[in-house]
Amino acid sequence: MDRVYNFSAGPSMLPLEVLKRVQSKMLNYEGSGMSVMEMSHRSKYYDAINNEAESLLRELMNVPENYDIIFVQGGASMQFEAIPLNLHKNGKADYILSGNFSSKAYKEAQKFTDAVAAASSKDKDFTYIPATTPDMFRADADYVHMCYNNTIYGTRFTKIPETPAGVPLVGDVSSNILSEVMDVSKFGVLYGGAQKNVAPAGVTVVIVRKDLQDMCAPICPTMLKWKTQVDQKSLYNTPPCWSTYVAMEVFRYIKELGGVPAMQKINEEKAKILYDFLDNSKFFVNKVNPADRSLMNVPFFSPSAELDAKFIAEAAKEGLVTLKGHKLVGGMRASIYNAMPIEGVKKLVEFMAKFEKENK
Ligand SMILES: *Cc1c(COP(=O)(O)O)cnc(C)c1O
């Protein structure tokens, strides 16, 4: 069977080239006589993978020297708990609620710290990014949390919020890591699950400034404590070797393509094709505030739920799959991460035009 264009929000497409490389090394990785799935995380082969994944990500994201990068398990969701436990000095944390995941992170934090919602876009169903100024946050907050790209609602921050002096910003980058240039130095912590833009599910990237690693709450479990994995180079316990290995292959591939600026350029091009079509359509609509539109996740609607269902079914027959919107939003959602080729977006838009003509 031919491969489809998979618009899933996650787990999502991986670059075909990376899949082929991984396949070619599957049975015998670099002369080890075994696959990466079978080898010890203490072997020289895995040690090289672990080191290269770290150094390539550092290079691609321009991560300054005063930050550590760790590869952990538990997904971004486990970091919702790790964050208030690791950043725990005054026991206060301020959250920007811009969608489902930031709200979940906020809810978890309330168990461990005095968490407050400093800003929210819930009043308009999270269709925009709430504006903030430093005085909206507590000056003695341990951190301010934001979700950089809102996977479900299809919005993204285009300006990084300013926090009061000395209050670190924590960013969830699960659905836009490596898709656009980010200024890591504006954050104290960045974290993201791999399964959208980086690798198969299983590994989570956490980038933590060094001076923020000594304020962990005493009750913080060893496995949630960032310093545990920093000190052990992400090898405190058995790591998700396979996911980290595929991540390394993705990092190599992105570097060959020209790095994150090159990815951003193509992502902007892809998103423009889809948004331009939506803006000119009298049938399909995207309800997000135009200035806050995501480059990665594009929710859209036809005139009715029946037509949405028909669209999704007919698109699948054309090899355009997983276009159903999240249940919180409904309609459709096209996730166009790094690995979605521009041809996939063009084919989607052509199909949308045809469907519009036939059903309006
Ligand atoms: C998918 C996603 C999550 C949840 O990630 P898990 O790895 O499944 O825990 C959190 N935040 C954002 C922005 C996401 O897109």
mmCIF file of C-alpha atoms and ligand atoms in Angstrom:
data_model
loop_
_atom_site.group_PDB
_atom_site.id
_atom_site.type_symbol
_atom_site.label_atom_id
_atom_site.label_comp_id
_atom_site.label_asym_id
_atom_site.label_seq_id
_atom_site.Cartn_x
_atom_site.Cartn_y
_atom_site.Cartn_z
ATOM 1 C CA MET A 1 0.000 0.000 0.000
ATOM 2 C CA ASP A 2 1.160 3.505 -0.741
ATOM 3 C CA ARG A 3 1.893 5.714 2.215
ATOM 4 C CA VAL A 4 -0.836 8.192 3.092
ATOM 5 C CA TYR A 5 -0.609 11.835 4.097
ATOM 6 C CA ASN A 6 -1.227 11.536 7.812
ATOM 7 C CA PHE A 7 -2.522 14.745 9.405
ATOM 8 C CA SER A 8 -2.589 13.271 12.913
ATOM 9 C CA ALA A 9 -1.892 15.656 15.782
ATOM 10 C CA GLY A 10 0.279 13.023 17.427
ATOM 11 C CA PRO A 11 1.824 10.559 17.131
ATOM 12 C CA SER A 12 2.355 11.918 13.684
ATOM 13 C CA MET A 13 4.360 11.512 10.497
ATOM 14 C CA LEU A 14 8.088 10.992 10.562
ATOM 15 C CA PRO A 15 10.225 11.987 7.565
ATOM 16 C CA LEU A 16 10.221 9.139 5.041
ATOM 17 C CA GLU A 17 13.957 9.524 4.624
ATOM 18 C CA VAL A 18 14.460 8.964 8.356
ATOM 19 C CA LEU A 19 12.225 5.887 8.329
ATOM 20 C CA LYS A 20 14.302 4.443 5.485
ATOM 21 C CA ARG A 21 17.569 5.110 7.293
ATOM 22 C CA VAL A 22 16.235 3.579 10.473
ATOM 23 C CA GLN A 23 14.976 0.589 8.516
ATOM 24 C CA SER A 24 18.342 0.056 6.846
ATOM 25 C CA LYS A 25 20.040 -0.120 10.253
ATOM 26 C CA MET A 26 17.292 -2.031 11.975
ATOM 27 C CA LEU A 27 18.770 -5.525 12.139
ATOM 28 C CA ASN A 28 22.404 -4.638 12.644
ATOM 29 C CA TYR A 29 23.095 -1.184 14.018
ATOM 30 C CA GLU A 30 26.560 0.017 13.045
ATOM 31 C CA GLY A 31 28.090 -3.452 13.214
ATOM 32 C CA SER A 32 26.749 -4.218 16.678
ATOM 33 C CA GLY A 33 24.911 -7.272 15.326
ATOM 34 C CA MET A 34 21.668 -6.112 16.928
ATOM 35 C CA SER A 35 19.011 -3.414 16.683
ATOM 36 C CA VAL A 36 18.977 -0.351 18.923
ATOM 37 C CA MET A 37 15.825 -1.828 20.467
ATOM 38 C CA GLU A 38 17.833 -4.759 21.792
ATOM 39 C CA MET A 39 21.004 -3.164 23.072
ATOM 40 C CA SER A 40 22.132 -2.109 26.516
ATOM 41 C CA HIS A 41 21.818 1.555 27.300
ATOM 42 C CA ARG A 42 25.311 1.191 28.803
ATOM 43 C CA SER A 43 26.812 0.016 25.481
ATOM 44 C CA LYS A 44 29.241 2.162 23.514
ATOM 45 C CA TYR A 45 26.712 2.248 20.672
ATOM 46 C CA TYR A 46 23.983 3.760 22.784
ATOM 47 C CA ASP A 47 26.399 6.073 24.511
ATOM 48 C CA ALA A 48 27.268 7.529 21.098
ATOM 49 C CA ILE A 49 23.566 7.915 20.237
ATOM 50 C CA ASN A 50 22.795 9.603 23.557
ATOM 51 C CA ASN A 51 25.693 12.032 23.144
ATOM 52 C CA GLU A 52 24.963 12.852 19.524
ATOM 53 C CA ALA A 53 21.243 13.383 20.166
ATOM 54 C CA GLU A 54 22.124 15.867 22.895
ATOM 55 C CA SER A 55 24.755 17.744 20.940
ATOM 56 C CA LEU A 56 22.680 17.924 17.738
ATOM 57 C CA LEU A 57 19.634 19.237 19.578
ATOM 58 C CA ARG A 58 21.843 21.800 21.308
ATOM 59 C CA GLU A 59 23.170 22.899 17.940
ATOM 60 C CA LEU A 60 19.788 22.948 16.175
ATOM 61 C CA MET A 61 18.052 24.931 18.920
ATOM 62 C CA ASN A 62 21.072 27.054 19.722
ATOM 63 C CA VAL A 63 20.866 26.013 23.385
ATOM 64 C CA PRO A 64 23.293 28.113 25.451
ATOM 65 C CA GLU A 65 26.008 26.492 27.581
ATOM 66 C CA ASN A 66 24.246 27.328 30.842
ATOM 67 C CA TYR A 67 21.404 24.950 30.006
ATOM 68 C CA ASP A 68 21.271 21.165 30.294
ATOM 69 C CA ILE A 69 19.297 18.921 27.934
ATOM 70 C CA ILE A 70 17.815 15.685 29.243
ATOM 71 C CA PHE A 71 15.821 12.906 27.591
ATOM 72 C CA VAL A 72 13.227 11.445 29.931
ATOM 73 C CA GLN A 73 10.062 9.320 29.871
ATOM 74 C CA GLY A 74 6.510 10.094 30.947
ATOM 75 C CA GLY A 75 5.585 12.495 28.166
ATOM 76 C CA ALA A 76 4.966 16.196 28.456
ATOM 77 C CA SER A 77 2.149 15.313 30.848
ATOM 78 C CA MET A 78 4.564 14.056 33.479
ATOM 79 C CA GLN A 79 6.420 17.355 33.256
ATOM 80 C CA PHE A 80 3.161 19.073 34.258
ATOM 81 C CA GLU A 81 3.905 17.504 37.662
ATOM 82 C CA ALA A 82 7.682 17.758 37.531
ATOM 83 C CA ILE A 83 7.655 21.520 36.950
ATOM 84 C CA PRO A 84 6.009 22.646 40.231
ATOM 85 C CA LEU A 85 8.112 20.097 42.136
ATOM 86 C CA ASN A 86 11.429 21.130 40.599
ATOM 87 C CA LEU A 87 10.821 24.877 40.629
ATOM 88 C CA HIS A 88 9.821 25.234 44.231
ATOM 89 C CA LYS A 89 11.185 28.133 46.249
ATOM 90 C CA ASN A 90 8.292 30.357 47.310
ATOM 91 C CA GLY A 91 5.586 27.840 46.460
ATOM 92 C CA LYS A 92 3.855 30.109 43.930
ATOM 93 C CA ALA A 93 3.421 29.686 40.199
ATOM 94 C CA ASP A 94 1.572 31.702 37.560
ATOM 95 C CA TYR A 95 -0.037 30.095 34.517
ATOM 96 C CA ILE A 96 -1.142 31.466 31.170
ATOM 97 C CA LEU A 97 -4.158 29.437 30.087
ATOM 98 C CA SER A 98 -4.236 29.310 26.299
ATOM 99 C CA GLY A 99 -5.753 25.893 25.736
ATOM 100 C CA ASN A 100 -6.221 22.350 26.933
ATOM 101 C CA PHE A 101 -2.646 21.439 27.771
ATOM 102 C CA SER A 102 -1.821 24.624 29.650
ATOM 103 C CA SER A 103 -5.037 24.097 31.627
ATOM 104 C CA LYS A 104 -3.988 20.544 32.435
ATOM 105 C CA ALA A 105 -0.548 21.727 33.490
ATOM 106 C CA TYR A 106 -2.192 24.339 35.709
ATOM 107 C CA LYS A 107 -4.459 21.767 37.315
ATOM 108 C CA GLU A 108 -1.524 19.499 38.160
ATOM 109 C CA ALA A 109 0.490 22.383 39.576
ATOM 110 C CA GLN A 110 -2.340 23.220 41.976
ATOM 111 C CA LYS A 111 -1.597 19.974 43.793
ATOM 112 C CA PHE A 112 1.939 21.027 44.633
ATOM 113 C CA THR A 113 2.061 24.787 44.733
ATOM 114 C CA ASP A 114 -0.067 27.929 44.955
ATOM 115 C CA ALA A 115 -0.826 28.084 41.237
ATOM 116 C CA VAL A 116 -2.934 30.879 39.790
ATOM 117 C CA ALA A 117 -4.223 31.636 36.299
ATOM 118 C CA ALA A 118 -2.644 34.993 35.518
ATOM 119 C CA ALA A 119 -4.235 35.200 32.052
ATOM 120 C CA SER A 120 -6.662 33.122 30.037
ATOM 121 C CA SER A 121 -8.362 32.997 26.651
ATOM 122 C CA LYS A 122 -11.071 30.619 27.825
ATOM 123 C CA ASP A 123 -13.711 33.356 27.397
ATOM 124 C CA LYS A 124 -13.519 32.871 23.613
ATOM 125 C CA ASP A 125 -12.914 29.126 23.555
ATOM 126 C CA PHE A 126 -9.135 29.563 23.377
ATOM 127 C CA THR A 127 -9.292 31.007 19.858
ATOM 128 C CA TYR A 128 -6.651 33.616 20.647
ATOM 129 C CA ILE A 129 -3.491 34.081 22.713
ATOM 130 C CA PRO A 130 -4.085 36.207 25.828
ATOM 131 C CA ALA A 131 -1.927 39.336 25.984
ATOM 132 C CA THR A 132 0.220 39.691 29.088
ATOM 133 C CA THR A 133 2.406 42.291 30.736
ATOM 134 C CA PRO A 134 4.965 41.594 33.491
ATOM 135 C CA ASP A 135 2.787 43.235 36.162
ATOM 136 C CA MET A 136 0.122 40.576 35.625
ATOM 137 C CA PHE A 137 2.448 38.022 37.231
ATOM 138 C CA ARG A 138 3.500 37.820 40.878
ATOM 139 C CA ALA A 139 7.020 39.141 41.388
ATOM 140 C CA ASP A 140 7.743 36.286 43.809
ATOM 141 C CA ALA A 141 6.328 33.508 41.611
ATOM 142 C CA ASP A 142 8.708 30.581 41.178
ATOM 143 C CA TYR A 143 7.924 30.604 37.459
ATOM 144 C CA VAL A 144 5.425 31.561 34.766
ATOM 145 C CA HIS A 145 4.133 28.733 32.569
ATOM 146 C CA MET A 146 2.997 28.992 28.948
ATOM 147 C CA CYS A 147 2.185 26.566 26.149
ATOM 148 C CA TYR A 148 4.014 27.865 23.059
ATOM 149 C CA ASN A 149 1.783 26.176 20.470
ATOM 150 C CA ASN A 150 -1.741 25.043 21.273
ATOM 151 C CA THR A 151 -2.149 21.745 19.497
ATOM 152 C CA ILE A 152 -5.899 21.398 19.928
ATOM 153 C CA TYR A 153 -7.032 24.982 19.371
ATOM 154 C CA GLY A 154 -4.500 25.879 16.681
ATOM 155 C CA THR A 155 -2.952 28.994 18.194
ATOM 156 C CA ARG A 156 0.632 29.943 18.937
ATOM 157 C CA PHE A 157 2.571 32.632 20.728
ATOM 158 C CA THR A 158 4.338 34.918 18.275
ATOM 159 C CA LYS A 159 5.737 37.110 21.070
ATOM 160 C CA ILE A 160 7.318 35.594 24.153
ATOM 161 C CA PRO A 161 5.659 36.924 27.340
ATOM 162 C CA GLU A 162 7.793 39.107 29.565
ATOM 163 C CA THR A 163 7.938 38.086 33.206
ATOM 164 C CA PRO A 164 8.908 40.100 36.301
ATOM 165 C CA ALA A 165 12.666 40.344 36.850
ATOM 166 C CA GLY A 166 14.114 37.031 37.962
ATOM 167 C CA VAL A 167 10.961 34.969 37.339
ATOM 168 C CA PRO A 168 11.766 32.200 34.832
ATOM 169 C CA LEU A 169 9.440 31.367 31.975
ATOM 170 C CA VAL A 170 8.566 27.701 31.395
ATOM 171 C CA GLY A 171 7.391 26.697 27.918
ATOM 172 C CA ASP A 172 5.632 23.579 26.654
ATOM 173 C CA VAL A 173 6.963 23.101 23.114
ATOM 174 C CA SER A 174 5.548 19.618 22.485
ATOM 175 C CA SER A 175 3.893 20.556 19.219
ATOM 176 C CA ASN A 176 6.276 23.157 17.805
ATOM 177 C CA ILE A 177 9.784 22.138 18.865
ATOM 178 C CA LEU A 178 12.169 22.421 15.883
ATOM 179 C CA SER A 179 9.420 23.897 13.698
ATOM 180 C CA GLU A 180 10.422 27.520 14.177
ATOM 181 C CA VAL A 181 13.382 29.401 15.566
ATOM 182 C CA MET A 182 13.093 29.809 19.338
ATOM 183 C CA ASP A 183 15.160 31.989 21.636
ATOM 184 C CA VAL A 184 15.959 29.463 24.356
ATOM 185 C CA SER A 185 17.598 32.159 26.469
ATOM 186 C CA LYS A 186 14.174 33.743 27.064
ATOM 187 C CA PHE A 187 13.116 30.614 28.973
ATOM 188 C CA GLY A 188 14.183 28.942 32.182
ATOM 189 C CA VAL A 189 12.770 25.599 31.053
ATOM 190 C CA LEU A 190 11.478 24.209 27.747
ATOM 191 C CA TYR A 191 9.931 20.776 27.488
ATOM 192 C CA GLY A 192 8.111 18.657 24.962
ATOM 193 C CA GLY A 193 7.020 15.136 24.151
ATOM 194 C CA ALA A 194 8.698 13.762 21.028
ATOM 195 C CA GLN A 195 5.760 12.303 19.162
ATOM 196 C CA LYS A 196 4.782 15.381 17.175
ATOM 197 C CA ASN A 197 7.937 16.814 15.660
ATOM 198 C CA VAL A 198 10.818 14.711 16.902
ATOM 199 C CA ALA A 199 10.475 10.943 17.172
ATOM 200 C CA PRO A 200 8.123 8.098 18.064
ATOM 201 C CA ALA A 201 6.372 8.461 21.427
ATOM 202 C CA GLY A 202 8.427 7.513 24.444
ATOM 203 C CA VAL A 203 10.968 10.252 24.922
ATOM 204 C CA THR A 204 10.451 13.744 26.274
ATOM 205 C CA VAL A 205 12.965 16.538 25.872
ATOM 206 C CA VAL A 206 13.597 18.847 28.837
ATOM 207 C CA ILE A 207 15.932 21.833 28.537
ATOM 208 C CA VAL A 208 16.695 23.378 31.932
ATOM 209 C CA ARG A 209 18.854 26.334 32.902
ATOM 210 C CA LYS A 210 21.559 25.256 35.345
ATOM 211 C CA ASP A 211 20.722 27.789 38.051
ATOM 212 C CA LEU A 212 17.174 26.386 38.267
ATOM 213 C CA GLN A 213 18.243 22.894 39.263
ATOM 214 C CA ASP A 214 18.724 23.514 42.969
ATOM 215 C CA MET A 215 15.260 24.595 44.063
ATOM 216 C CA CYS A 216 13.590 21.189 43.996
ATOM 217 C CA ALA A 217 10.894 20.474 46.612
ATOM 218 C CA PRO A 218 12.139 17.907 49.175
ATOM 219 C CA ILE A 219 9.220 15.600 48.394
ATOM 220 C CA CYS A 220 10.006 15.541 44.660
ATOM 221 C CA PRO A 221 10.391 11.899 43.561
ATOM 222 C CA THR A 222 13.878 11.016 42.339
ATOM 223 C CA MET A 223 12.518 10.136 38.912
ATOM 224 C CA LEU A 224 10.837 13.511 38.479
ATOM 225 C CA LYS A 225 13.844 15.496 39.630
ATOM 226 C CA TRP A 226 15.610 17.003 36.616
ATOM 227 C CA LYS A 227 18.968 17.040 38.420
ATOM 228 C CA THR A 228 18.832 13.239 38.697
ATOM 229 C CA GLN A 229 18.937 12.864 34.932
ATOM 230 C CA VAL A 230 21.258 15.843 34.400
ATOM 231 C CA ASP A 231 23.858 14.252 36.676
ATOM 232 C CA GLN A 232 23.488 10.868 34.955
ATOM 233 C CA LYS A 233 23.334 12.211 31.377
ATOM 234 C CA SER A 234 19.751 10.876 31.044
ATOM 235 C CA LEU A 235 20.939 7.382 32.008
ATOM 236 C CA TYR A 236 19.825 7.233 35.650
ATOM 237 C CA ASN A 237 17.501 4.360 34.721
ATOM 238 C CA THR A 238 16.775 2.580 31.436
ATOM 239 C CA PRO A 239 16.023 5.306 28.908
ATOM 240 C CA PRO A 240 13.644 5.026 25.916
ATOM 241 C CA CYS A 241 16.598 4.032 23.704
ATOM 242 C CA TRP A 242 14.664 3.505 20.507
ATOM 243 C CA SER A 243 12.839 6.843 20.589
ATOM 244 C CA THR A 244 16.004 8.728 21.429
ATOM 245 C CA TYR A 245 17.798 6.950 18.597
ATOM 246 C CA VAL A 246 15.119 7.932 16.055
ATOM 247 C CA ALA A 247 15.234 11.472 17.468
ATOM 248 C CA MET A 248 18.956 11.534 16.704
ATOM 249 C CA GLU A 249 18.262 10.486 13.102
ATOM 250 C CA VAL A 250 15.615 13.226 12.828
ATOM 251 C CA PHE A 251 18.076 15.793 14.222
ATOM 252 C CA ARG A 252 20.697 14.724 11.651
ATOM 253 C CA TYR A 253 18.114 15.025 8.890
ATOM 254 C CA ILE A 254 16.931 18.481 9.966
ATOM 255 C CA LYS A 255 20.543 19.638 10.095
ATOM 256 C CA GLU A 256 21.106 18.377 6.534
ATOM 257 C CA LEU A 257 18.037 20.297 5.369
ATOM 258 C CA GLY A 258 19.463 23.535 6.737
ATOM 259 C CA GLY A 259 18.429 23.455 10.373
ATOM 260 C CA VAL A 260 15.486 25.075 12.109
ATOM 261 C CA PRO A 261 15.446 28.291 9.994
ATOM 262 C CA ALA A 262 14.976 26.126 6.893
ATOM 263 C CA MET A 263 12.219 24.130 8.605
ATOM 264 C CA GLN A 264 10.490 27.350 9.631
ATOM 265 C CA LYS A 265 10.578 28.668 6.074
ATOM 266 C CA ILE A 266 8.925 25.573 4.658
ATOM 267 C CA ASN A 267 6.457 25.413 7.540
ATOM 268 C CA GLU A 268 5.423 29.002 6.887
ATOM 269 C CA GLU A 269 4.983 28.178 3.227
ATOM 270 C CA LYS A 270 2.854 25.112 4.031
ATOM 271 C CA ALA A 271 0.690 26.976 6.542
ATOM 272 C CA LYS A 272 0.183 29.868 4.109
ATOM 273 C CA ILE A 273 -1.181 27.546 1.432
ATOM 274 C CA LEU A 274 -3.780 26.214 3.841
ATOM 275 C CA TYR A 275 -4.726 29.507 5.517
ATOM 276 C CA ASP A 276 -4.910 31.349 2.189
ATOM 277 C CA PHE A 277 -7.319 28.730 0.947
ATOM 278 C CA LEU A 278 -9.416 28.945 4.122
ATOM 279 C CA ASP A 279 -9.516 32.746 3.967
ATOM 280 C CA ASN A 280 -10.779 32.641 0.392
ATOM 281 C CA SER A 281 -13.281 29.872 0.948
ATOM 282 C CA LYS A 282 -16.980 30.600 1.444
ATOM 283 C CA PHE A 283 -17.485 27.079 2.714
ATOM 284 C CA PHE A 284 -14.632 26.225 5.093
ATOM 285 C CA VAL A 285 -13.697 28.434 8.017
ATOM 286 C CA ASN A 286 -10.874 28.683 10.559
ATOM 287 C CA LYS A 287 -12.061 30.449 13.732
ATOM 288 C CA VAL A 288 -8.704 31.385 15.209
ATOM 289 C CA ASN A 289 -7.615 35.007 15.605
ATOM 290 C CA PRO A 290 -5.469 35.429 12.451
ATOM 291 C CA ALA A 291 -2.506 36.958 14.306
ATOM 292 C CA ASP A 292 -2.313 33.936 16.610
ATOM 293 C CA ARG A 293 -2.562 31.146 14.072
ATOM 294 C CA SER A 294 -0.467 28.048 14.590
ATOM 295 C CA LEU A 295 1.990 26.928 11.933
ATOM 296 C CA MET A 296 1.502 23.321 13.002
ATOM 297 C CA ASN A 297 -2.171 22.662 13.772
ATOM 298 C CA VAL A 298 -4.974 24.088 11.658
ATOM 299 C CA PRO A 299 -8.553 23.502 12.839
ATOM 300 C CA PHE A 300 -11.309 24.208 10.330
ATOM 301 C CA PHE A 301 -15.009 23.631 9.806
ATOM 302 C CA SER A 302 -17.432 23.040 6.958
ATOM 303 C CA PRO A 303 -20.981 24.467 7.266
ATOM 304 C CA SER A 304 -22.303 21.468 9.244
ATOM 305 C CA ALA A 305 -21.308 18.481 11.359
ATOM 306 C CA GLU A 306 -22.752 16.176 8.668
ATOM 307 C CA LEU A 307 -20.554 17.731 5.990
ATOM 308 C CA ASP A 308 -17.558 17.532 8.350
ATOM 309 C CA ALA A 309 -18.101 13.785 8.673
ATOM 310 C CA LYS A 310 -18.530 13.407 4.926
ATOM 311 C CA PHE A 311 -15.361 15.410 4.300
ATOM 312 C CA ILE A 312 -13.319 13.290 6.676
ATOM 313 C CA ALA A 313 -14.565 10.043 5.135
ATOM 314 C CA GLU A 314 -14.006 11.141 1.537
ATOM 315 C CA ALA A 315 -10.597 12.634 2.293
ATOM 316 C CA ALA A 316 -9.474 9.307 3.758
ATOM 317 C CA LYS A 317 -10.320 7.609 0.467
ATOM 318 C CA GLU A 318 -7.891 10.015 -1.198
ATOM 319 C CA GLY A 319 -5.093 9.100 1.204
ATOM 320 C CA LEU A 320 -5.585 12.214 3.374
ATOM 321 C CA VAL A 321 -6.097 10.673 6.799
ATOM 322 C CA THR A 322 -6.642 11.575 10.466
ATOM 323 C CA LEU A 323 -8.310 14.895 9.714
ATOM 324 C CA LYS A 324 -10.990 14.645 12.400
ATOM 325 C CA GLY A 325 -10.863 17.562 14.827
ATOM 326 C CA HIS A 326 -10.208 17.087 18.531
ATOM 327 C CA LYS A 327 -13.404 16.310 20.446
ATOM 328 C CA LEU A 328 -13.104 19.582 22.380
ATOM 329 C CA VAL A 329 -13.293 21.577 19.150
ATOM 330 C CA GLY A 330 -15.014 19.394 16.558
ATOM 331 C CA GLY A 331 -14.771 19.882 12.805
ATOM 332 C CA MET A 332 -11.458 19.071 11.197
ATOM 333 C CA ARG A 333 -7.841 19.616 12.122
ATOM 334 C CA ALA A 334 -4.862 19.329 9.814
ATOM 335 C CA SER A 335 -1.614 18.923 11.702
ATOM 336 C CA ILE A 336 1.199 19.892 9.363
ATOM 337 C CA TYR A 337 4.321 19.202 11.372
ATOM 338 C CA ASN A 338 7.879 19.257 10.011
ATOM 339 C CA ALA A 339 7.510 15.820 8.421
ATOM 340 C CA MET A 340 4.383 16.677 6.396
ATOM 341 C CA PRO A 341 5.613 17.312 2.855
ATOM 342 C CA ILE A 342 4.365 20.405 1.058
ATOM 343 C CA GLU A 343 2.797 18.031 -1.498
ATOM 344 C CA GLY A 344 0.525 16.742 1.268
ATOM 345 C CA VAL A 345 -0.767 20.238 2.020
ATOM 346 C CA LYS A 346 -1.270 20.978 -1.668
ATOM 347 C CA LYS A 347 -3.188 17.738 -2.113
ATOM 348 C CA LEU A 348 -5.351 18.573 0.903
ATOM 349 C CA VAL A 349 -6.182 22.030 -0.445
ATOM 350 C CA GLU A 350 -7.019 20.607 -3.883
ATOM 351 C CA PHE A 351 -9.335 18.121 -2.246
ATOM 352 C CA MET A 352 -10.946 20.855 -0.151
ATOM 353 C CA ALA A 353 -11.615 22.938 -3.269
ATOM 354 C CA LYS A 354 -13.210 19.947 -4.998
ATOM 355 C CA PHE A 355 -15.298 19.113 -1.949
ATOM 356 C CA GLU A 356 -16.446 22.721 -1.648
ATOM 357 C CA LYS A 357 -17.572 22.807 -5.271
ATOM 358 C CA GLU A 358 -19.483 19.547 -4.927
ATOM 359 C CA ASN A 359 -21.172 20.311 -1.616
ATOM 360 C CA LYS A 360 -21.868 24.025 -1.404
HETATM 361 C C1 LIG B 1 0.552 16.360 22.973
HETATM 362 C C2 LIG B 1 0.817 17.466 23.913
HETATM 363 C C3 LIG B 1 0.984 17.248 25.291
HETATM 364 C C4 LIG B 1 0.851 15.885 25.905
HETATM 365 O O1 LIG B 1 1.970 15.160 25.592
HETATM 366 P P1 LIG B 1 2.200 13.690 26.166
HETATM 367 O O2 LIG B 1 3.599 13.423 25.701
HETATM 368 O O3 LIG B 1 1.180 12.815 25.551
HETATM 369 O O4 LIG B 1 2.094 13.749 27.635
HETATM 370 C C5 LIG B 1 1.274 18.332 26.088
HETATM 371 N N1 LIG B 1 1.385 19.572 25.581
HETATM 372 C C6 LIG B 1 1.217 19.823 24.271
HETATM 373 C C7 LIG B 1 1.342 21.211 23.760
HETATM 374 C C8 LIG B 1 0.926 18.776 23.402
HETATM 375 O O5 LIG B 1 0.752 19.028 22.100
#
